[in-house]
Structure formats: structure tokens, C-alpha cells
Amino acid sequence: MSFVDLKNIRVSYDGKNNILKELNLSMEKGELISLLGPSGCGKTTTLRVIAGLIEPNDGTFTVGDSNLTKVPVHKRNFGMVFQSYALFPHLTVRENVGFGLKLRKEKKEVIEKKVQAILEATDLSHYAERYPKQLSGGQRQRVALARALVIEPQLLLLDEPLSNLDAKLRISMRIEIKRIQRKLGITTVFVTHDQEECFSISDKVAVMNNGVIEQYDSPEEIYKNPKTEFVARFIGFENFFALTKQDTHTYTTSDGTLIETVHSAGRQQTTGTIRPDDILLSAHDQEIPSNSLAGTIRVRTFLGKSYQYEVETSIGKLLVNDVQVPGYQVGDKVFVVIPKEKLILV
Amino acid sequence: MSKKIPYLILAPGLILLVFFLLIPLVSVIWPTFYNGTLSFDSYISFFKDTYNFGIFIRTIRVSIIVTVMCIILGVPTAYFIAGTSAKWRGLLMALTLFPMLTNSVIRSFAWINLLGQNGVVNKLLASIGIISKPLTLLYTEFSIIIGSIYLFLPILIITLVGVMENINPEIMEAAETLGASRIKAFIKVVLPLSIPGIIVGSILVFTGTLTAYTTPQLLGGNRNMMLSTFLYQNAMTLGNWEDASVIALIMIVTTLIVMKGFNLIANRIDKRGEQDA
Ligand SMILES: Nc1ncnc2c1ncn2[C@@H]1O[C@H](COP(=O)(O)OP(=O)(O)O)[C@@H](O)[C@H]1O
Ligand SMILES: [Mg+2]
């Protein structure tokens, strides 16, 4: 059994539509896992179930040996950072951060010491006497984090904590969050819809779609081996085509071309997918390369470090990013080469 | 030229205000200070009279009790209404507002029916055997208080719902994740954030009760005069315009002092300075 376990969680707000369906998720102690998925897929709902702000219609939630499914929010001792930060506008930074400790009836000196320590760790000591509305977005974000951390929570829950910050701050804050999380060894659930942010920070990633977790793996594994078409699309695979199995590693496209891949599918009919970055182009006057399709360049877009081509082939339109200069012109005949270790079956 | 235009636009309103409000007011108040020489004698002798002073104290007492009761009843009600879905909120607000659409005379008569010797309340209490002879509920301070609460509670609720529905519900949830029970979170977060609404609502209820005429007239009777009914009696029944003017100024000054007091309290509690709600 894992440290944290969500088993068969079902949530419905209106009694008709299930927002979460049979959701299962487990975490080990000290891990940072991410919930990744498009807006509306149920990430916040999952986090609110863990926090206790929503009671699931079905399913159980356990941490360690205790079943917390029906334990009220205020008895769980989880730190939560809301997307809106939800700071108390009538309290100073110091009072905001001390709020949880004061409720725990700790000694005044102890509270002061702990608050001071976390304010220093989050670089907020200069702003301790300010009110939330006198702070910048990044500072508010740190107050929300400090307020959640100071209670030494069993779990830390972060709901898109970086989405309101500008790009540069977002990167430095995610490094900071990871550092603090490591140092305190705090088991953390991080919600985001940003793929790069998620991969850079997480031990494991749960890709969510429509209330279910489609894949739960390490970031590398998800990047290299997406298990479903949805996951593949979400992390940047843009070319999808039907394949029919001939042998374990040999497949044919709809027009009969033989394509090899290092992967294998259980089913006879499957879908092959590849990133635009992973396809190679070669000129038409050369000999026919293996694992390739003939095609014609239809659209060429300059992307900066590469060109993006839309290539029309016998199995449909394929997107290819290619760095060769001067590259190809619209109308050029080319071969589209599909490296066998880069072709994924979903 | 551009600087004069705003004043020109203001002029008609200003003239109206001076002619129809300020001049009549001053002409009523002035004689209470001046008959040959300038003095506060009218006011000193008003307060020295124990009957008058009793009325003054009763008015203040009733207003305070009504305000406090409206806060006690109104705050939880408003919080409940603010937390419901938009559909329910509309319905509940309409229900709250409904009594305000009827005439205050009619509303007071409703209470006469309820509280009289043979009223609903007495009959009910007698029928379940709690009392053997009817209680005197009507024409007491109690009936004025009940009638006024009924009159002014909707105002406080509506003011507060406006403030409370602007409080981000996640703030309440944040307090809960930090270890506060619902009630604690309400007291530590929602209540302080509602202070501006409570202050505004309280000013409206307090000054409303202080100056209301119909309710104390119909429910208080002649033995439980309030400043407003006393003023009317002096002016209309006794033709004593000087005393009526004295009472009028006392009411105005009391209202101003109370408003100032509430604002001081508000500023002290709400340290955020300007709002960002
Ligand atoms: N309080 C609510 N009442 C009804 N539907 C809700 C509520 N909260 C969220 N939803 C719906 O549940 C779905 C998932 O929402 P949410 O968990 O917030 O998604 P995410 O955080 O992934 O963007 C959405 O379709 C949303 O409209
Ligand atoms: Mg969300």
C-alpha cells in the first residue's frame, strides 16, 4: 500500500454528470506528483477531494493507515495553496502566515519563531507588516506558500500556483518550490496545465482527461512513451495515422507502405504517432530511404530555430519540423522518414 | 471658463438645498439658542426634566437594542443567503425585501394583531397553558423593539449580503485547511471582512429606529414616548414649537454623533485602509 491512496473516487456536482470517474492515484512519502491536463478536466476537483473540501460520492482516500474520506478539512493538516492564493485581506503577511499556528494554540514565542523562520526562507521578512493588497503577484504567491508550509502539513496541495505569474518569475518560483519540497521532504500534489512546468518539477505525472487519469508515470516515460492518443496529443505529438499489424514490429499504413517500429501493439489495428521534431526529410532525387513515405511540401512556416512543413502524403497531411537550411520550398517532392525508435503506438 | 462650469451645474441643486432645507432648519433651530441673548438654556432645562430625559434615554436604549438584535439576527441570515446559488439568492432576497414593500402603518397593525390582549401570541400561550391571564405585550417598549426589528432587519440583511457575496469563498476554505472549523473560520475571516457592511447597516438601523414615527406611535402608545413621537406631540397636539425644535436638534445631533462613532469603530477595526473588495 502506498502512503497516499485515492481509490475509485467518483465526484458529481449535480448528481448526473460524473466529474471524476473511478479515479485512482497513489503516492509515496516525500514524492512530488503533478496532475496535468487541460482546463476543466477535473484537476482542481481532485485536489479538493484530497483537501476535504469536497466529499466524494464514492471511493476512499487514505494517508498512511488512516482513512480520511470523511474527516473534515480542518482536521486533516494539509497545506493548500489556492489558484487565487486566497490570502486573508484583513491580516498582515505575518498574521496570514501565523493563522494556522495560532489555531493550533501553540505558545506565542514558538509561533513567532516559526513564522519568522518561514518568512526568511521565503524571502518575505521585509514585507511582514504589509497587507496582501500591497504585495506583487510573486510576493502573494510566496505568502500563500509560507502560510501552507508553516503548519508542517502532512500533504502539500498546490493548485496552479504559478499560473498568475509572468514567465521569468514562474521558472524561478518552480525551482524554489522544488527546493523547499525536497528540503522538507513534504509529499506534494502539484496541479498544472503547463507541460514544461510539470515535467521539470515532478517525480511522477498523472495526465488527466475528462475525469480519469489516462497515464501515471515518470515525466521521461510520459514524454517518450505516451500510452493513449490523448496523452500523446497533450504532450506535443501531432501526427496520427492508422496502422495494421503484420508482425511484432512491422506494420502497414493505409496505403500498404511497410513501416517498422521498436514498439509493439497488442491490437491488430492501431494508431502510430510521431512528433514533428522527430520526422526527418530527405530530398526526392536520392534513393528511397527505409521507413519512409513520399510526399509534397504544401506549407512552409518559419519558426525561428527551424522550419515547419506541412507535407502531403498518401496517408494524409504530416507536420514536420526541420532545421536544414535553406530547406525546402512549397511544391518540392520529398521523402518523409519515420525513425523506427521514434514511432509510438497508442 | 472650464473651471466655472462645474459650479454652474451645481448651482440649481445648491439653491434648492439652501432654500428648502438649510433655511427652514436654521429658522427652526435658531430661536432655541437665541431670544434676546445667546444661551443653551432650552437644552439644559430639557435635559433637567426627568420626564424628558427618560424619553431621551428610552429612545437611545430602544435604538441600541434594535441595532444589536438586527446584527445578531441579520449576520448569520445574510451569510446564509450570500452562500446560496444565484437562483436561491434572488428568491431569498425578494422574500427579505417583501415586507419593505408594504406601508409601515400596515406592518405595525400586523403587530397589534399579534401582540394585543386577545392577539395571536397571547391566545397561543394560553392554549398551551404557559400563561393563565394575557400578558401585556402591546404598548410597551418590547412591542416598539419588536416592530422596529421587523421594520429594519431587511435593510441590514440586504446591506450585508452585498458585502458578503463579494468575499472570495476560497478565503473561508483556506482558513479551514489551516485548521479552523466552519464557525471559527466565520468568526476569524468572514466577520472581520463584513465589518464595513455591518457598520453601514447599523447606521441605517440605528438612525432609522431613532427617527421612526409610525412604529413607536402605533405600538408604543402614549406611555412609551420616543423622541419622534414626543416631538410630534409637542408640535401638533400641544402647539409647543420651541420644545419641538429643541427635540429636533437633539435628534439631529444624536444621529451625527452615532454616525461618527460608528465610523471611528470601523476605521479602528478595518486596518486595511482603502478597500480592494
Ligand atoms: N462547484 C461546481 N459545481 C458544478 N460544476 C463544477 C464545480 N466546480 C467545477 N465544476 C465542473 O467540473 C469540471 C472540472 O472542474 P475543475 O476540477 O475545476 O477542472 P480543472 O481544475 O482541471 O480546470 C468542469 O467541467 C467544471 O465546470
Ligand atoms: Mg482548476
XYZ file of C-alpha atoms and ligand atoms in Angstrom:
651
model
C 0.000 0.000 0.000
C 1.241 3.457 -0.824
C 1.484 6.387 1.552
C -1.368 8.252 -0.107
C -4.133 6.331 -1.836
C -7.174 7.531 -3.744
C -9.343 4.546 -4.654
C -12.232 4.604 -7.130
C -13.065 8.219 -6.452
C -16.276 9.422 -8.079
C -17.460 13.018 -7.842
C -20.618 14.516 -9.279
C -21.688 18.076 -8.563
C -25.200 17.782 -9.957
C -25.927 14.083 -9.399
C -25.984 13.440 -13.152
C -22.564 14.094 -14.696
C -19.544 12.474 -13.132
C -16.710 14.985 -12.999
C -14.340 12.337 -11.626
C -14.947 8.724 -12.658
C -13.306 5.837 -10.825
C -10.180 7.864 -10.226
C -7.211 6.017 -8.728
C -3.990 7.646 -7.620
C -1.248 6.660 -5.209
C 1.836 8.448 -3.952
C 4.878 7.530 -1.936
C 6.074 9.576 1.013
C 8.140 12.605 0.005
C 7.149 12.478 -3.664
C 6.089 15.456 -5.725
C 3.478 14.395 -8.236
C 1.665 16.546 -10.776
C -1.832 16.476 -12.112
C -1.543 17.592 -15.724
C -4.461 18.164 -18.044
C -6.472 20.729 -19.965
C -8.746 23.208 -18.215
C -11.930 21.578 -16.952
C -10.591 18.019 -16.801
C -11.046 17.784 -13.025
C -7.633 18.679 -11.569
C -8.964 21.164 -9.029
C -11.798 18.796 -8.148
C -9.267 16.032 -7.415
C -7.234 18.389 -5.237
C -10.357 19.480 -3.368
C -11.263 15.864 -2.683
C -7.803 15.333 -1.189
C -8.111 18.539 0.859
C -11.533 17.502 2.117
C -13.328 20.488 0.589
C -15.441 18.028 -1.418
C -16.651 14.696 -0.151
C -16.513 12.152 -2.983
C -19.761 10.389 -3.921
C -17.858 7.083 -3.988
C -14.390 5.892 -3.173
C -11.892 6.133 -0.355
C -8.945 8.323 0.460
C -6.253 7.102 2.820
C -2.993 8.540 4.108
C -0.727 6.121 5.960
C -3.033 3.850 7.909
C -5.906 6.264 8.323
C -8.993 6.510 6.167
C -9.596 10.245 5.788
C -12.545 10.083 3.385
C -14.941 11.582 5.911
C -12.532 13.580 8.057
C -13.395 17.299 7.883
C -10.997 19.746 6.230
C -9.785 21.393 9.403
C -8.703 18.131 10.982
C -6.553 16.948 8.052
C -3.493 19.145 8.477
C -2.845 19.571 4.762
C -1.369 22.789 3.420
C -3.176 24.144 0.383
C -2.198 26.922 -1.993
C -5.229 28.095 -3.948
C -5.068 29.331 -7.504
C -6.387 32.699 -6.288
C -3.971 32.453 -3.299
C -6.949 33.210 -1.005
C -4.902 35.357 1.373
C -6.763 36.996 4.244
C -7.084 40.636 3.113
C -7.597 41.938 6.647
C -4.400 40.408 8.024
C -0.767 41.357 7.501
C 1.684 38.961 5.891
C 2.890 37.939 9.355
C -0.681 37.377 10.584
C -1.596 35.463 7.444
C 1.343 33.126 7.902
C 0.720 32.737 11.643
C -3.002 31.998 11.198
C -2.685 28.204 11.238
C -0.255 28.107 14.163
C -2.451 30.367 16.265
C -5.366 27.972 15.742
C -3.126 25.166 16.944
C -2.782 27.037 20.232
C 0.987 26.896 20.147
C 2.976 29.107 22.528
C 3.378 32.679 21.401
C 7.192 32.503 21.273
C 7.036 29.281 19.263
C 4.637 30.838 16.770
C 6.802 33.935 16.396
C 9.907 31.852 15.832
C 8.334 29.553 13.261
C 6.716 32.433 11.377
C 9.972 34.365 11.304
C 11.863 31.320 10.038
C 9.449 30.648 7.177
C 9.292 34.366 6.279
C 13.058 34.330 5.928
C 13.055 31.085 3.951
C 10.549 32.556 1.502
C 12.289 35.927 1.362
C 9.361 37.796 2.880
C 10.760 39.270 6.101
C 10.815 42.778 4.611
C 7.118 42.601 3.847
C 5.933 41.062 7.112
C 3.838 44.060 8.162
C 2.231 44.670 4.785
C -1.286 43.730 3.779
C -1.855 41.384 0.812
C -3.056 44.137 -1.500
C 0.266 45.929 -1.001
C 2.171 42.991 -2.482
C 3.093 41.934 -6.023
C 1.798 38.687 -7.527
C 5.008 36.833 -6.784
C 5.064 38.028 -3.187
C 1.446 36.980 -2.654
C 2.272 33.593 -4.075
C 5.110 33.219 -1.562
C 2.843 34.264 1.313
C 0.330 31.608 0.280
C 3.129 29.041 0.163
C 4.604 30.139 3.503
C 1.164 30.037 5.132
C 0.644 26.467 3.919
C 4.144 25.281 4.849
C 4.432 26.741 8.332
C 1.852 24.317 9.753
C 4.183 21.454 8.779
C 1.470 19.740 6.767
C 1.328 16.048 6.047
C 0.492 16.839 2.438
C 1.063 19.985 0.414
C -1.529 20.765 -2.267
C -0.740 23.362 -4.926
C -3.411 24.433 -7.409
C -1.735 26.043 -10.426
C 0.348 28.148 -8.036
C 2.402 29.714 -10.806
C -0.273 30.457 -13.369
C -0.720 34.098 -12.327
C 2.974 34.943 -12.570
C 4.979 36.168 -15.532
C 7.195 33.720 -17.411
C 10.503 34.553 -15.740
C 9.138 34.507 -12.221
C 7.356 31.260 -12.995
C 10.623 29.492 -13.686
C 12.429 30.795 -10.609
C 9.440 30.027 -8.382
C 9.142 26.460 -9.615
C 12.796 25.848 -8.826
C 12.185 27.372 -5.400
C 9.138 25.192 -4.754
C 11.051 22.089 -5.739
C 13.959 23.076 -3.451
C 11.727 23.664 -0.423
C 9.754 20.492 -1.118
C 12.959 18.448 -1.258
C 14.393 20.037 1.848
C 11.290 19.428 3.934
C 10.586 16.058 2.318
C 6.961 17.023 2.077
C 4.609 14.869 -0.008
C 3.174 17.229 -2.609
C 0.452 17.313 -5.244
C 1.023 19.970 -7.882
C -1.713 20.915 -10.330
C -0.855 22.483 -13.657
C -1.845 22.622 -17.293
C 1.679 23.563 -18.365
C 3.621 20.595 -19.683
C 7.115 22.004 -19.318
C 6.473 23.237 -15.779
C 5.091 19.860 -14.848
C 7.940 17.798 -16.329
C 10.616 19.963 -14.729
C 9.269 19.716 -11.220
C 7.629 16.306 -10.805
C 8.718 12.857 -9.716
C 5.598 11.486 -11.346
C 2.923 12.914 -13.595
C -0.739 11.972 -13.811
C -2.170 13.088 -17.135
C -5.898 13.703 -16.709
C -8.644 13.817 -19.282
C -12.327 14.179 -18.596
C -12.205 12.971 -15.008
C -9.918 9.996 -15.493
C -6.166 9.564 -15.242
C -5.003 8.406 -18.656
C -1.415 7.769 -17.679
C 0.567 7.924 -14.460
C 4.320 7.680 -14.974
C 7.631 9.458 -14.611
C 7.989 12.573 -16.789
C 10.567 10.815 -19.016
C 8.307 7.846 -19.569
C 5.347 10.055 -20.440
C 7.462 12.106 -22.805
C 8.888 9.069 -24.561
C 6.034 6.594 -24.364
C 2.604 8.128 -24.197
C 0.082 5.331 -23.709
C -3.011 6.941 -25.242
C -3.748 9.263 -28.120
C -4.952 11.934 -25.692
C -1.677 11.891 -23.729
C 0.322 11.925 -26.941
C -1.595 14.931 -28.280
C -1.306 16.754 -24.985
C 2.488 16.479 -24.904
C 3.103 17.526 -28.465
C 2.574 14.567 -30.797
C 0.784 16.000 -33.811
C 0.894 13.277 -36.460
C -1.527 10.378 -36.112
C -2.191 7.651 -38.671
C -3.788 4.197 -38.782
C -1.534 1.139 -38.838
C -2.252 -2.569 -39.340
C -0.109 -5.159 -37.598
C 1.868 -7.560 -39.806
C 4.406 -8.787 -37.314
C 5.505 -7.747 -33.781
C 7.457 -4.753 -35.037
C 6.189 -4.468 -38.594
C 3.086 -2.519 -39.617
C 1.457 -1.295 -42.803
C -0.106 2.104 -43.404
C -3.487 2.544 -45.059
C -1.786 2.641 -48.497
C 0.220 -0.505 -47.842
C 3.639 1.010 -47.061
C 5.667 -1.111 -44.636
C 6.721 0.727 -41.502
C 8.882 -0.644 -38.719
C 8.920 0.430 -35.090
C 10.766 -0.754 -31.999
C 7.432 -0.728 -30.140
C 4.645 -3.240 -30.409
C 0.901 -3.158 -30.036
C -1.436 -5.816 -28.680
C -4.169 -4.999 -31.158
C -4.291 -5.691 -34.852
C -5.471 -2.174 -35.760
C -3.554 0.575 -34.033
C -2.531 4.209 -34.355
C 1.001 5.377 -34.957
C 2.142 8.770 -33.775
C 5.301 10.841 -34.005
C 6.369 14.359 -33.019
C 7.005 16.904 -35.801
C 10.537 17.258 -34.387
C 11.274 13.561 -34.811
C 10.429 13.182 -38.508
C 13.263 13.585 -40.998
C 13.015 14.889 -44.551
C 15.157 13.847 -47.436
C 15.196 15.125 -50.999
C 13.333 13.238 -53.701
C 16.267 12.700 -56.036
C 18.023 10.412 -53.562
C 17.308 6.701 -53.274
C 14.200 5.729 -51.321
C 15.086 5.566 -47.638
C 13.652 2.785 -45.482
C 10.641 3.549 -43.245
C 9.579 6.453 -45.407
C 6.687 7.876 -47.388
C 6.732 10.049 -50.454
C 5.192 13.496 -50.134
C 4.905 17.073 -51.347
C 5.564 20.234 -49.318
C 2.348 22.240 -49.067
C 3.005 24.882 -46.411
C 6.256 26.223 -45.009
C 6.379 28.244 -41.787
C 9.465 29.814 -40.279
C 9.629 29.036 -36.539
C 12.989 30.591 -35.682
C 15.244 27.688 -34.895
C 13.530 25.509 -37.505
C 11.019 25.429 -40.335
C 7.685 23.734 -40.022
C 6.414 21.970 -43.111
C 3.038 20.579 -43.879
C 3.746 17.584 -46.101
C 1.018 15.907 -48.086
C 1.480 12.132 -48.262
C -0.578 9.141 -49.285
C -1.686 8.688 -45.643
C -2.637 12.328 -45.151
C -1.030 15.543 -44.027
C 2.056 15.267 -41.770
C 3.694 18.072 -39.767
C 7.477 18.113 -39.798
C 9.937 20.424 -38.059
C 13.242 20.521 -39.866
C 16.375 22.559 -39.148
C 18.127 22.197 -42.550
C 18.846 25.416 -44.393
C 17.939 26.610 -46.922
C 15.331 23.858 -46.535
C 12.525 23.006 -48.920
C 10.123 25.137 -50.910
C 6.390 24.744 -51.325
C 5.797 22.197 -54.088
C 9.056 20.253 -53.517
C 8.824 16.464 -53.596
C 10.394 14.869 -50.525
C 10.648 11.639 -48.570
C 9.274 11.698 -45.071
C 11.426 9.404 -42.932
C 9.938 7.946 -39.779
C 12.737 6.714 -37.451
C 11.625 3.385 -36.001
C 12.588 4.240 -32.417
C 10.522 7.459 -32.558
C 7.277 5.988 -33.885
C 4.938 5.380 -30.922
C 1.859 3.172 -30.996
C -1.137 4.362 -28.988
C -14.193 79.102 -18.279
C -13.790 75.349 -17.907
C -13.385 75.735 -14.174
C -16.616 77.629 -13.690
C -18.881 75.193 -15.491
C -18.978 72.559 -12.741
C -20.103 75.210 -10.254
C -22.789 76.400 -12.624
C -24.089 72.863 -12.942
C -24.147 72.547 -9.174
C -25.931 75.856 -8.675
C -29.592 74.786 -9.081
C -29.172 71.906 -6.656
C -27.333 74.106 -4.214
C -30.002 76.784 -4.318
C -32.707 74.176 -3.799
C -30.818 72.773 -0.831
C -30.296 76.172 0.776
C -33.890 77.317 0.305
C -35.766 74.192 1.156
C -33.510 72.526 3.687
C -30.964 74.809 5.273
C -33.094 77.928 5.732
C -36.094 76.148 7.267
C -33.790 74.143 9.507
C -31.917 77.191 10.743
C -35.126 79.132 11.215
C -36.435 76.313 13.429
C -33.243 75.775 15.373
C -32.053 79.372 15.744
C -34.745 80.551 18.184
C -33.852 77.707 20.577
C -30.490 79.382 21.122
C -31.468 82.999 20.821
C -34.167 85.043 22.457
C -32.505 88.367 23.078
C -29.258 86.720 24.206
C -27.436 83.608 23.076
C -27.895 80.693 25.515
C -28.243 76.931 25.882
C -30.985 77.304 28.476
C -33.656 75.494 26.442
C -31.417 72.463 26.140
C -30.287 72.475 29.764
C -33.846 72.686 31.027
C -34.950 69.975 28.577
C -32.450 67.503 29.983
C -33.113 68.572 33.612
C -36.717 67.482 33.295
C -36.741 63.788 34.303
C -39.721 63.015 32.058
C -37.936 64.437 29.001
C -34.682 62.815 29.966
C -36.483 59.474 30.340
C -37.776 59.753 26.793
C -34.294 60.583 25.530
C -32.790 57.566 27.316
C -35.600 55.266 26.131
C -35.021 56.350 22.533
C -31.296 55.624 22.784
C -31.925 52.324 24.602
C -34.507 51.101 22.090
C -32.287 52.097 19.162
C -29.299 50.266 20.624
C -31.297 47.118 21.392
C -32.851 47.108 17.920
C -29.455 47.602 16.256
C -27.812 44.848 18.292
C -30.700 42.442 17.681
C -30.645 43.201 13.958
C -26.908 42.434 13.874
C -27.363 39.188 15.812
C -30.231 38.045 13.593
C -29.002 39.594 10.363
C -25.360 38.481 10.164
C -25.977 34.715 10.053
C -29.015 35.174 7.806
C -27.063 37.328 5.377
C -24.187 34.846 5.358
C -26.587 32.047 4.590
C -28.210 33.987 1.751
C -24.839 35.085 0.323
C -23.704 31.455 0.217
C -26.650 30.119 -1.781
C -26.715 29.733 -5.553
C -27.730 32.734 -7.658
C -31.244 31.348 -8.183
C -31.937 30.855 -4.473
C -30.269 34.121 -3.563
C -32.657 36.046 -5.813
C -35.653 34.336 -4.234
C -34.439 34.829 -0.664
C -33.599 38.476 -1.314
C -37.083 39.022 -2.713
C -38.575 37.415 0.410
C -36.411 39.626 2.601
C -37.424 42.721 0.700
C -41.100 41.840 0.575
C -42.135 43.415 3.911
C -40.432 46.642 2.862
C -42.875 46.982 0.013
C -45.810 47.347 2.376
C -46.722 50.509 4.228
C -45.253 50.860 7.729
C -48.729 51.562 9.163
C -49.975 48.230 7.848
C -46.905 46.466 9.157
C -47.465 47.964 12.598
C -51.110 46.902 12.571
C -49.973 43.370 11.911
C -48.059 43.500 15.179
C -51.073 44.965 17.017
C -52.977 41.880 15.893
C -50.233 39.607 17.063
C -49.354 41.220 20.388
C -52.717 42.538 21.686
C -54.522 41.217 24.804
C -56.575 38.968 22.544
C -53.815 38.677 19.976
C -52.373 35.584 18.389
C -49.400 35.330 20.752
C -51.492 35.524 23.927
C -54.035 33.046 22.602
C -51.287 30.637 21.637
C -49.541 30.872 25.004
C -52.862 30.450 26.829
C -53.903 27.473 24.757
C -50.732 25.542 25.545
C -51.158 26.550 29.190
C -47.999 28.594 29.673
C -49.969 31.609 30.919
C -53.299 31.913 32.709
C -54.016 35.572 32.032
C -52.953 37.553 28.964
C -49.529 39.222 29.030
C -49.238 42.931 28.357
C -47.159 42.868 25.200
C -48.636 45.741 23.250
C -47.961 49.408 24.077
C -44.663 48.550 25.754
C -41.043 49.166 24.902
C -40.980 45.499 23.946
C -43.539 45.988 21.199
C -41.668 49.021 19.845
C -38.483 46.939 19.732
C -40.178 44.002 18.013
C -41.865 46.273 15.478
C -38.637 48.135 14.737
C -36.587 44.976 14.308
C -39.181 43.766 11.839
C -39.003 47.111 10.082
C -35.225 47.410 9.815
C -33.853 43.854 9.710
C -34.272 43.629 5.906
C -32.130 46.751 5.436
C -29.275 45.238 7.427
C -29.557 41.887 5.669
C -29.525 43.437 2.218
C -26.538 45.655 3.018
C -24.649 42.661 4.398
C -25.465 40.256 1.575
C -23.934 42.813 -0.788
C -20.693 42.804 1.183
C -20.579 39.083 1.931
C -21.166 37.852 -1.603
C -18.003 39.715 -2.597
C -15.867 37.735 -0.172
C -13.953 35.076 -2.111
C -15.276 31.745 -0.766
C -11.778 30.306 -1.122
C -10.666 32.562 1.726
C -13.039 30.714 4.014
C -11.770 27.400 2.660
C -8.172 28.481 3.167
C -8.962 29.128 6.824
C -10.448 25.643 7.070
C -7.401 23.964 5.545
C -5.308 25.825 8.118
C -7.286 24.202 10.919
C -10.306 26.424 11.539
C -13.721 24.822 11.965
C -16.551 26.408 9.969
C -17.605 28.571 12.907
C -14.042 29.631 13.730
C -13.387 30.462 10.081
C -16.574 32.532 10.028
C -15.592 34.465 13.148
C -11.973 34.986 12.126
C -12.450 35.713 8.429
C -15.974 36.464 7.282
C -16.949 38.587 10.252
C -13.961 40.968 10.101
C -14.369 41.274 6.336
C -18.045 42.129 6.833
C -17.366 44.990 9.246
C -17.877 47.687 6.597
C -21.306 46.241 5.804
C -22.205 45.809 9.453
C -21.257 49.442 10.125
C -23.276 50.837 7.225
C -26.234 48.609 8.061
C -26.051 49.525 11.746
C -26.043 53.239 10.987
C -29.144 52.779 8.844
C -30.910 50.696 11.502
C -29.905 52.944 14.406
C -30.862 56.230 12.797
C -33.949 54.609 11.326
C -35.139 53.440 14.735
C -34.218 56.751 16.323
C -36.277 58.762 13.865
C -39.122 56.344 13.066
C -42.522 57.747 13.918
C -45.256 55.299 12.880
C -43.953 52.265 14.735
C -43.459 53.857 18.181
C -46.717 55.773 17.709
C -48.817 52.705 16.952
C -47.006 50.103 19.058
C -45.709 52.218 21.947
C -48.750 54.235 22.907
C -48.608 57.414 24.949
C -46.816 55.935 27.926
C -43.797 54.865 25.909
C -42.897 58.017 24.024
C -39.819 58.146 21.837
C -38.204 61.429 20.755
C -40.024 61.317 17.418
C -43.488 60.823 18.924
C -42.706 63.346 21.650
C -41.689 65.881 19.007
C -44.946 65.309 17.152
C -46.983 65.649 20.331
C -45.274 68.923 21.213
C -45.667 70.405 17.778
C -49.093 69.178 16.742
C -51.029 68.472 19.937
C -49.528 70.997 22.334
C -48.504 73.613 19.801
C -45.210 73.983 21.654
C -42.960 74.685 18.710
C -39.986 75.714 20.774
C -39.759 72.389 22.609
C -40.364 70.583 19.345
C -37.398 72.427 17.835
C -35.224 71.544 20.798
C -36.111 67.862 20.343
C -35.439 68.100 16.630
C -31.908 69.360 17.176
C -31.252 66.765 19.867
C -32.256 64.062 17.388
C -30.050 65.503 14.659
C -27.025 65.817 16.938
C -27.512 62.317 18.381
C -27.667 60.884 14.866
C -24.488 62.690 13.838
C -22.627 61.577 16.955
C -23.675 57.978 16.440
C -22.608 58.018 12.780
C -19.257 59.499 13.698
C -18.862 56.888 16.429
C -19.599 54.000 14.068
C -17.116 55.357 11.552
C -14.431 55.598 14.210
C -15.069 51.987 15.168
C -14.935 50.985 11.511
C -11.597 52.684 10.950
C -10.130 51.120 14.038
C -11.191 47.569 13.175
C -10.623 47.713 9.447
C -6.938 48.483 9.214
C -6.629 47.744 5.531
C -7.200 51.389 4.649
C -8.882 51.556 1.261
C -10.881 48.518 0.266
C -9.957 46.174 -2.507
C -13.091 44.061 -2.390
N -18.806 23.790 -7.881
C -19.041 23.229 -9.077
N -20.313 22.965 -9.475
C -20.558 22.392 -10.677
N -19.622 22.061 -11.560
C -18.338 22.296 -11.236
C -17.985 22.894 -9.984
N -16.633 23.006 -9.926
C -16.176 22.509 -11.102
N -17.191 22.084 -11.882
C -17.062 21.455 -13.206
O -16.245 20.327 -13.068
C -15.343 20.211 -14.148
C -13.933 20.103 -13.627
O -13.587 21.306 -12.995
P -12.188 21.529 -12.313
O -11.906 20.406 -11.387
O -12.187 22.893 -11.739
O -11.209 21.461 -13.556
P -9.695 21.951 -13.712
O -9.169 22.362 -12.389
O -8.987 20.752 -14.274
O -9.709 23.062 -14.705
C -15.585 21.410 -15.041
O -16.369 20.995 -16.132
C -16.333 22.369 -14.178
O -17.231 23.120 -14.952
Mg -8.505 24.271 -11.805
